XYZ file of C-alpha atoms in Angstrom:
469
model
C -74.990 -25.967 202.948
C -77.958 -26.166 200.498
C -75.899 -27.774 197.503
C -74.500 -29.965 199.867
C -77.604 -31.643 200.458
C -78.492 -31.384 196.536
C -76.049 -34.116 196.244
C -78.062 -37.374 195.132
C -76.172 -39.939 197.327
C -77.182 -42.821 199.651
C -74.439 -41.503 202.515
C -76.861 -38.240 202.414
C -79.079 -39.936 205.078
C -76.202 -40.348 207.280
C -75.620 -36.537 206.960
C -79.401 -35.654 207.833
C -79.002 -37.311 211.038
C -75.458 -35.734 211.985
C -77.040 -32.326 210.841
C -80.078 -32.705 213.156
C -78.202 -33.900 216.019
C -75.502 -31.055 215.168
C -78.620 -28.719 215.165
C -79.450 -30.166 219.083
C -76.214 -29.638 220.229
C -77.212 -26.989 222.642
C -79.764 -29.442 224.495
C -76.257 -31.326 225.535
C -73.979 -28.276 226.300
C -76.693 -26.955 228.858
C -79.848 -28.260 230.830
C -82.707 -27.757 228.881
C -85.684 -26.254 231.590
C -88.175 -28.679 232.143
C -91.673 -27.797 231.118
C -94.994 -27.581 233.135
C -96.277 -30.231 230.620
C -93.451 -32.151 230.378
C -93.519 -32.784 234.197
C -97.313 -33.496 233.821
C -96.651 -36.317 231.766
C -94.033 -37.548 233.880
C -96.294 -37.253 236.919
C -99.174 -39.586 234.904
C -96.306 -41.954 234.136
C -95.523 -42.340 237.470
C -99.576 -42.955 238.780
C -99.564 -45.621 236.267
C -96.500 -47.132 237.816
C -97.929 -47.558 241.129
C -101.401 -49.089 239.667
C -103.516 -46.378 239.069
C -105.420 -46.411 235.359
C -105.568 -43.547 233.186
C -108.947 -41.861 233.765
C -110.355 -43.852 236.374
C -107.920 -43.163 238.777
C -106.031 -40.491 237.020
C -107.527 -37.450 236.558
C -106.042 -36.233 232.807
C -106.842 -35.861 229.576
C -103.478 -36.879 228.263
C -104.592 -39.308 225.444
C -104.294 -42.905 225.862
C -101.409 -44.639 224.002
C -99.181 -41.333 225.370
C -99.905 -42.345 228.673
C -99.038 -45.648 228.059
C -95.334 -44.042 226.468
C -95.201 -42.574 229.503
C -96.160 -44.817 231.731
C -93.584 -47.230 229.864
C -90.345 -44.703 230.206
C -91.315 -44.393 233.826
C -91.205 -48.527 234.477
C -87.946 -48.279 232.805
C -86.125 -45.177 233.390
C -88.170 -43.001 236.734
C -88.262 -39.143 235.752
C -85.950 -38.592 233.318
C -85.836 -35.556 231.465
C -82.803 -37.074 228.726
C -84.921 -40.187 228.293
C -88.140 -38.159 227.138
C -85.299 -36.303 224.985
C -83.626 -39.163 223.393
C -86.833 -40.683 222.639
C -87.868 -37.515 220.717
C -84.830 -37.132 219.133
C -85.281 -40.894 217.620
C -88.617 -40.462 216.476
C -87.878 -36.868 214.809
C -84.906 -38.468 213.096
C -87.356 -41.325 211.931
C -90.036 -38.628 210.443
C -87.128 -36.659 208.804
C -85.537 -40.122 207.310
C -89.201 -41.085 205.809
C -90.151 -37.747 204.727
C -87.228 -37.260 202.578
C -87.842 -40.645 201.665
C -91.212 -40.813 200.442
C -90.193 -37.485 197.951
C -87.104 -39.127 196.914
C -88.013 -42.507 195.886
C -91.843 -40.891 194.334
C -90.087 -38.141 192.899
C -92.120 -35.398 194.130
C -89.860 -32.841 192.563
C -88.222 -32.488 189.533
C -85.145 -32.335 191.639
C -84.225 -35.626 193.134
C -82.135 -34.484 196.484
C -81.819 -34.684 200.435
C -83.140 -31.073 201.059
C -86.365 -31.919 201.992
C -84.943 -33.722 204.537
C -82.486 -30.809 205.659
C -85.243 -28.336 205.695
C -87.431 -30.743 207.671
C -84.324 -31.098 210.328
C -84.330 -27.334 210.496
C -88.278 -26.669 211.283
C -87.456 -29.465 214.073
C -86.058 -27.189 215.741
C -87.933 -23.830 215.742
C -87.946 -24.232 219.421
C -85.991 -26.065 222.233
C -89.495 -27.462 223.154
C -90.000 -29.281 219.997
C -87.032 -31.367 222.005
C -89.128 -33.163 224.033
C -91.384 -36.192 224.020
C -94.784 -34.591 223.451
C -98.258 -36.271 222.413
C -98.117 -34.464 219.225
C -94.407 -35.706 217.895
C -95.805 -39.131 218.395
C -98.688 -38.268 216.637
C -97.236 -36.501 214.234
C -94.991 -39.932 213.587
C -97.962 -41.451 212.109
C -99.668 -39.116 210.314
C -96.323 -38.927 208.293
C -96.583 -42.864 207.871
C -100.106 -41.931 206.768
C -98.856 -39.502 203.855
C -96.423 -42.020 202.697
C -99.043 -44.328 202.431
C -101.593 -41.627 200.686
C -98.580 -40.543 198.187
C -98.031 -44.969 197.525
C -101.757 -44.773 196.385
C -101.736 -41.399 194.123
C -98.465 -42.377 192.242
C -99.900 -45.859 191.741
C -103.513 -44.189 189.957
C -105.449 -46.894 191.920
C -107.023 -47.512 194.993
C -106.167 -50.586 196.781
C -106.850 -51.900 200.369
C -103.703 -50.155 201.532
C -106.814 -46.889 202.149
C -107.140 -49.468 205.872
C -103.199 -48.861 206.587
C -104.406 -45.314 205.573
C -106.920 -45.216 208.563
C -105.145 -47.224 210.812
C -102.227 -44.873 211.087
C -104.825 -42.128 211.318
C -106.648 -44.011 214.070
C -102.963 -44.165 216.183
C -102.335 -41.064 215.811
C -105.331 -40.132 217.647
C -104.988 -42.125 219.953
C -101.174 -40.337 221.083
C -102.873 -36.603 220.429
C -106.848 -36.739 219.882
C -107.104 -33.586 218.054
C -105.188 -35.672 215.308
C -108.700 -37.090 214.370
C -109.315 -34.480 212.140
C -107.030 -35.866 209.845
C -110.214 -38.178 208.946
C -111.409 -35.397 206.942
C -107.623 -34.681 204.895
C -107.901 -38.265 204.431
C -111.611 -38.422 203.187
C -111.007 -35.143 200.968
C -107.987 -36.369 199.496
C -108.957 -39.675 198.380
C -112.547 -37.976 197.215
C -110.413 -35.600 194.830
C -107.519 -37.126 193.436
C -107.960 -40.900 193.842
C -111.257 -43.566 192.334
C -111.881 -44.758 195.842
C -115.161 -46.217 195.896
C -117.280 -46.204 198.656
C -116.054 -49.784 199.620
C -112.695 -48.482 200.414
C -114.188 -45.226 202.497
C -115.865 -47.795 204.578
C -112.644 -49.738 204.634
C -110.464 -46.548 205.507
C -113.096 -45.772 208.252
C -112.825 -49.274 209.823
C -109.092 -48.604 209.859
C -109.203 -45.745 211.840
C -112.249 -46.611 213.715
C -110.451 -50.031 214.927
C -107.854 -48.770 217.356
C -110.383 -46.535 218.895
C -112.736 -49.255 219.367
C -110.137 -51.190 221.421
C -109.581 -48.664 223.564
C -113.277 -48.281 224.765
C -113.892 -51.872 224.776
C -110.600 -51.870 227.084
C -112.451 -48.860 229.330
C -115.564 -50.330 229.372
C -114.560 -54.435 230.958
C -112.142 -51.660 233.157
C -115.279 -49.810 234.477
C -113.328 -46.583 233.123
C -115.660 -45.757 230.209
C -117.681 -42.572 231.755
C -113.576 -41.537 233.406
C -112.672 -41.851 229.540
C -115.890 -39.697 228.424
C -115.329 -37.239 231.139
C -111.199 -36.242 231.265
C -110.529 -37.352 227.392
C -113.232 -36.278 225.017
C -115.226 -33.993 226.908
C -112.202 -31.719 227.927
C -110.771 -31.532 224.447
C -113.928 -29.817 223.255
C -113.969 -27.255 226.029
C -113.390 -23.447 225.136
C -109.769 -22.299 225.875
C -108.919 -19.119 227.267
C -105.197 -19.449 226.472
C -102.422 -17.661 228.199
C -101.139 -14.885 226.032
C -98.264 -13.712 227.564
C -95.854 -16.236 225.257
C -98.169 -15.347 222.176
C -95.227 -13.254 220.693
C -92.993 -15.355 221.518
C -94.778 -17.917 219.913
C -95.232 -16.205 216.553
C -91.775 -15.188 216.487
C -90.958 -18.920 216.238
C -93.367 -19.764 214.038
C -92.795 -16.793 211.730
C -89.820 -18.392 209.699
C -91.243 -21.743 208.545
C -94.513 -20.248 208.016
C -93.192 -17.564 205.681
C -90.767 -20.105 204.076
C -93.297 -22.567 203.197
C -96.186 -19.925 201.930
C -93.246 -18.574 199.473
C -92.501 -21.569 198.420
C -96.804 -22.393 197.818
C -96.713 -18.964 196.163
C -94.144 -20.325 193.896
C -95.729 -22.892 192.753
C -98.819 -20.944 190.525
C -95.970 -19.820 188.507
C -94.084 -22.970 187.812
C -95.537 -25.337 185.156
C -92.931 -28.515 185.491
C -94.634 -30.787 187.146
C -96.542 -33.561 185.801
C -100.249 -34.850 187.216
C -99.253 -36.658 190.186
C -96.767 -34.395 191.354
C -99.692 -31.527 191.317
C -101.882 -33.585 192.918
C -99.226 -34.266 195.743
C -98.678 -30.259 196.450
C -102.548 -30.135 196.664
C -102.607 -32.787 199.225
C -100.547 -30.957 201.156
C -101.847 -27.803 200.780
C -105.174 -29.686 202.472
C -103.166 -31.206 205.333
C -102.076 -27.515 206.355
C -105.485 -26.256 206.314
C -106.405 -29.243 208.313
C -104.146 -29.085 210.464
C -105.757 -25.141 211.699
C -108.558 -27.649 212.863
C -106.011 -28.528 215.826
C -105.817 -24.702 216.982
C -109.261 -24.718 218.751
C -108.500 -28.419 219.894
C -104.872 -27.395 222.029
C -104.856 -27.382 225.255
C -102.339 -24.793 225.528
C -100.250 -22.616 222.762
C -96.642 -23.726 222.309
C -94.259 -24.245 219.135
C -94.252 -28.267 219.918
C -98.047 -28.123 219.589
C -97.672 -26.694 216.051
C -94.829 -29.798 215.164
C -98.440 -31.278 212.558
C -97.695 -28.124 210.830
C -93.692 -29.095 209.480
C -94.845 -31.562 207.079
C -96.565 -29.185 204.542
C -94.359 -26.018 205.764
C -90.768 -28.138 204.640
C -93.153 -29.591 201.569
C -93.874 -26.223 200.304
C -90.386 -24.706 201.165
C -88.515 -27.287 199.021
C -89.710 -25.762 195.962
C -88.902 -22.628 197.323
C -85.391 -23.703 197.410
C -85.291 -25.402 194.461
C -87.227 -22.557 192.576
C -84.096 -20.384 192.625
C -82.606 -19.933 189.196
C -79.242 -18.674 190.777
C -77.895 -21.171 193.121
C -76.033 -18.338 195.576
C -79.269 -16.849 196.037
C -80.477 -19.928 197.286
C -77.871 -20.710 199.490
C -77.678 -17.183 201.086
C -81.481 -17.657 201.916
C -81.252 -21.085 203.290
C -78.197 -19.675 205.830
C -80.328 -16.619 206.473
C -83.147 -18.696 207.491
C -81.177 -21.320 209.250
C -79.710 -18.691 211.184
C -82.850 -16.814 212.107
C -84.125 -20.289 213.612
C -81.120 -21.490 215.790
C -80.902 -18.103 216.920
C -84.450 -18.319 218.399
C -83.451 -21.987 219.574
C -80.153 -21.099 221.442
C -81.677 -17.688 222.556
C -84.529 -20.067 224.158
C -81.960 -22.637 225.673
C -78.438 -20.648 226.132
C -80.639 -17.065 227.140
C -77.901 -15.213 224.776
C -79.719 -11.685 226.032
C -80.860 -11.951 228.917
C -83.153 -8.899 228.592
C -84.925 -10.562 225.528
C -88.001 -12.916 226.449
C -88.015 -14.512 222.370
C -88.127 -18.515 222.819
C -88.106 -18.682 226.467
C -91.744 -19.889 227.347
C -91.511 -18.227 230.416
C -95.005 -19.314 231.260
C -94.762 -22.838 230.487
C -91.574 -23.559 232.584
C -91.556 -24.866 236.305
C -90.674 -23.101 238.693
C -89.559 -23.960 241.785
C -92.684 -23.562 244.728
C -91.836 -21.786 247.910
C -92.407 -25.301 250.080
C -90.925 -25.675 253.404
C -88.082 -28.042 252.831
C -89.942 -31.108 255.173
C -92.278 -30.964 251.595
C -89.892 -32.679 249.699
C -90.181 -36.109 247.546
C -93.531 -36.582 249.651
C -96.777 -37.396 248.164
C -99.420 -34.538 247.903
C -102.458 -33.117 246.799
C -102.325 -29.129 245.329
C -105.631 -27.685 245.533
C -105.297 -25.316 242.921
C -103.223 -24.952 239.645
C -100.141 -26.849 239.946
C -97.092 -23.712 240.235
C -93.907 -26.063 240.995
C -95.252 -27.968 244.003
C -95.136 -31.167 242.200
C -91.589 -30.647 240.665
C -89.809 -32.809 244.289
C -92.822 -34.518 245.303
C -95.312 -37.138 243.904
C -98.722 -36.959 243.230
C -101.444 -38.290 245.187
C -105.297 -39.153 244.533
C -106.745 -38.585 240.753
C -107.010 -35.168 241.293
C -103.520 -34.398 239.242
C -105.423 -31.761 236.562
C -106.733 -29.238 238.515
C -109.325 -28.482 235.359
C -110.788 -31.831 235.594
C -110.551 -32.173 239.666
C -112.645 -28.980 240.004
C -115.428 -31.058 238.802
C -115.880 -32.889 242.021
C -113.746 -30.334 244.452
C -115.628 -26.957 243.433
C -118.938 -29.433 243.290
C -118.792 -30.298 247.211
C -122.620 -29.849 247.849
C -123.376 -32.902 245.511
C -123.208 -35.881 247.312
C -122.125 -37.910 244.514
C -118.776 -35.574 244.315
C -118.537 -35.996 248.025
C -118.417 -39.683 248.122
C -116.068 -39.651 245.429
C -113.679 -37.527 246.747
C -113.541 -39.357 250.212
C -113.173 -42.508 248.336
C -110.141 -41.235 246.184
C -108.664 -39.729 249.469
C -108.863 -42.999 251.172
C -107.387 -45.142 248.280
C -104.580 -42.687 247.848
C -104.156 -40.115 250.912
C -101.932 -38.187 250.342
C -99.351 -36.685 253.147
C -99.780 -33.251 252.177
C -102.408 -31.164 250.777
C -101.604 -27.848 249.335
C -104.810 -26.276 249.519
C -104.865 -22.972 247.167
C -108.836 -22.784 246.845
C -109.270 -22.964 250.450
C -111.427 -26.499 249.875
C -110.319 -28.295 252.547
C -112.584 -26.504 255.581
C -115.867 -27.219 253.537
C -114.608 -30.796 252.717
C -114.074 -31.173 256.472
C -117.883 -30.071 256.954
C -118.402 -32.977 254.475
C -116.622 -35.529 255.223
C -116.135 -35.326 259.410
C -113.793 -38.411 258.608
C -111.180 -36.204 256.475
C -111.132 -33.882 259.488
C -109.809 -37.120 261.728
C -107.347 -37.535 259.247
C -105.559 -34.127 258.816
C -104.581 -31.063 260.511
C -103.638 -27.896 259.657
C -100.049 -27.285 259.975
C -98.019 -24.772 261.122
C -97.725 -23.443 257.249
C -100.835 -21.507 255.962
C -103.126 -23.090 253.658
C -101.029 -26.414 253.889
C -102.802 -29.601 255.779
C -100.727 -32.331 257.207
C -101.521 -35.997 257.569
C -102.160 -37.224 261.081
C -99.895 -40.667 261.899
């Protein structure tokens, strides 16, 4: 498999796509489970259908230009699982295409082949999550656009204006996955290193990235949406996590592989002296974007493997040379089929449950589940008071109040009358016809707001309020 991809040929990039999709064959023998933030982003998509703005009137701290994806594949397509699939599966295919690319034509290696490629095809799928259309693939998308463009400027030994493409892509990708802004600082260390950039084209990389971002408030701020934007974007991302650990195995196990693969291959490289100055400089570079990329950790909302997808770039980087590094080719291979095997094993154990005993790359926790409604619930709009466990899987969402860590703010906050007004405001812009109440709110909003208690009635299901006419 390995030598196959050694093969310098154009045709090669026709085989990296058949082997990825060949890799994702599972996702089309079998229904891959939908995840709880999969169906989150679906559920802002569809707000954004019916009129609602991001922020303002949706209450999420999904980052801007992902919403917008979202709200796009929505317009087009409703809640589709397979479109959020085939959309990921073009993008990785893209980021695998480019990344061999960039080390082919710059000769990164002393070896001129596909297997960068191949090995970046592989890490894609650590996990049948990584499958999906998440913030950080999108992200992700850019930030490899961004190393082509930093590996253009080290080969060339000058700095030219291309440092504002630099900090443009930077400045998209943060606006798909805002913890992506810390790649300011891989930038910033990178070009103060290994490149002359003066401090006209720092200011000129900063603009870059800065631009984008500037857009988007100025577009929040004629949209009265500019303290919504402070409040559900930026603040939350900065909040302290206390992260479910029950899939934390689970998650190591699938990040285990790559992470070994690619520190070998790093290890590798103290006792290898063929490269020449740029080449050096390159594996450097990289070796900064990983420990950049730990800056994310703190910044996730949630531990999964498609969270750790900024990660593949240096791990496949570093893992090339591992390959490459053998001095018999057998050995090579055998490793490369060992490790293939160990990661499509995690992937179809995670998809296919192989052993059904064994709870390796099933993300238990971060699949929905189907809530015990009563079946007159059903493709309604509603309102869970609480965290979301399923409700929202055949039903719609109603008012802003879709994260339940954001809604808290004003639903936990009842005795401030600003909170008050604004939740009788959002109720009467977007009632919905069922509220599941978890946090038994709705008696104390009723003490609130006497006009709520016009409005709905308990009914004949505990902790469930009905809509009156």
């Amino acid at each position: 498999m390995l030598s196959f991809f050694r093969v310098n040929a154009v045709y090669q990039n026709i085989s990296l796509v058949l082997f990825f999709l060949l890799l994702r064959l599972p996702f089309v023998l079998t229904d891959v489970p939908l995840l709880v933030p999969e169906l989150n982003w679906m559920l802002v998509g569809e707000q954004m259908s019916r009129g609602f703005m991001l922020y303002r009137d949706i209450w999420d701290n999904v980052s801007p230009f992902s919403g917008l994806v979202y709200w796009s594949i929505d317009t087009l397509f409703g809640r589709s699982q397979w479109t959020y699939q085939i959309i990921a599966a073009v993008l990785s295919i893209f980021q695998i295409l480019y990344f061999n690319y960039v080390i082919h034509s710059r000769e990164l290696f002393t070896e001129r082949s596909y297997v960068p490629g191949a090995i970046y095809a592989l890490m894609l799928n650590i996990s049948f999550d990584m499958a999906t259309l998440s913030p950080m693939l999108m992200a992700t998308t850019f930030l490899v656009l961004a190393f082509g463009t930093m590996v253009k400027t080290i080969t060339r030994r000058q700095v030219t204006n291309e440092v504002f493409e630099l900090g443009m892509y930077i400045g998209v990708a943060t606006l798909f996955y805002l913890p992506a802004s810390v790649f300011v600082i891989w930038a910033s260390v990178s070009l103060l290193f290994y490149t002359g950039a003066t401090f006209r084209h720092y200011l000129l990389g900063f603009f870059g990235s800065a631009f984008p971002l500037l857009m988007v408030v100025l577009f929040f701020y004629l949209n009265d949406g500019i303290n919504s934007l402070n409040r559900n974007l930026l603040t939350s991302v900065f909040q302290v996590r206390q992260y479910n650990l029950n899939d934390f195995s689970s998650l190591l196990i699938s990040l285990l592989i790559p992470l070994v693969v690619g520190v070998m291959g790093f290890m590798r490289l103290f006792s290898s002296a063929r490269f020449v100055n740029y080449q050096a400089r390159i594996q450097q570079i990289m070796a900064i974007w990983f420990f950049t990329s730990i800056l994310t950790i703190p910044l996730m909302s949630y531990l999964a493997p498609m969270q750790f997808v900024i990660f593949i770039p240096p791990a496949a980087f570093f893992a090339t040379h591992y390959f490459q590094s053998f001095k018999k080719q057998w050995a090579a291979e055998l490793v490369f089929l060992g490790v293939m095997g160990g990661i499509l094993l995690i992937q179809y154990q995670g998809v296919l449950d192989l052993v059904p005993q064994l709870s390796v790359g099933r993300l238990e926790n971060l699949r929905t589940k189907q809530a015990l409604l009563p079946e007159e619930i059903k493709g309604k709009h509603i309102l869970v008071l609480g965290e979301d466990e399923g409700e929202y899987m055949n039903n719609f969402s109603a008012t802003p109040y879709l994260n339940w860590d954001l809604a808290s703010y004003d639903l936990e906050n009842l005795d401030n009358f600003d909170s008050v007004i604004h939740v009788y405001d959002n109720f009467r812009q977007d009632p919905p016809e069922y509220v599941i109440d978890k946090q038994n709110i709705m008696p104390k909003l009723f003490e609130r707001v006497p006009a709520l208690k016009s409005r709905y009635k308990p009914s004949k299901w505990k902790g469930i309020y009905q809509k009156v006419g």
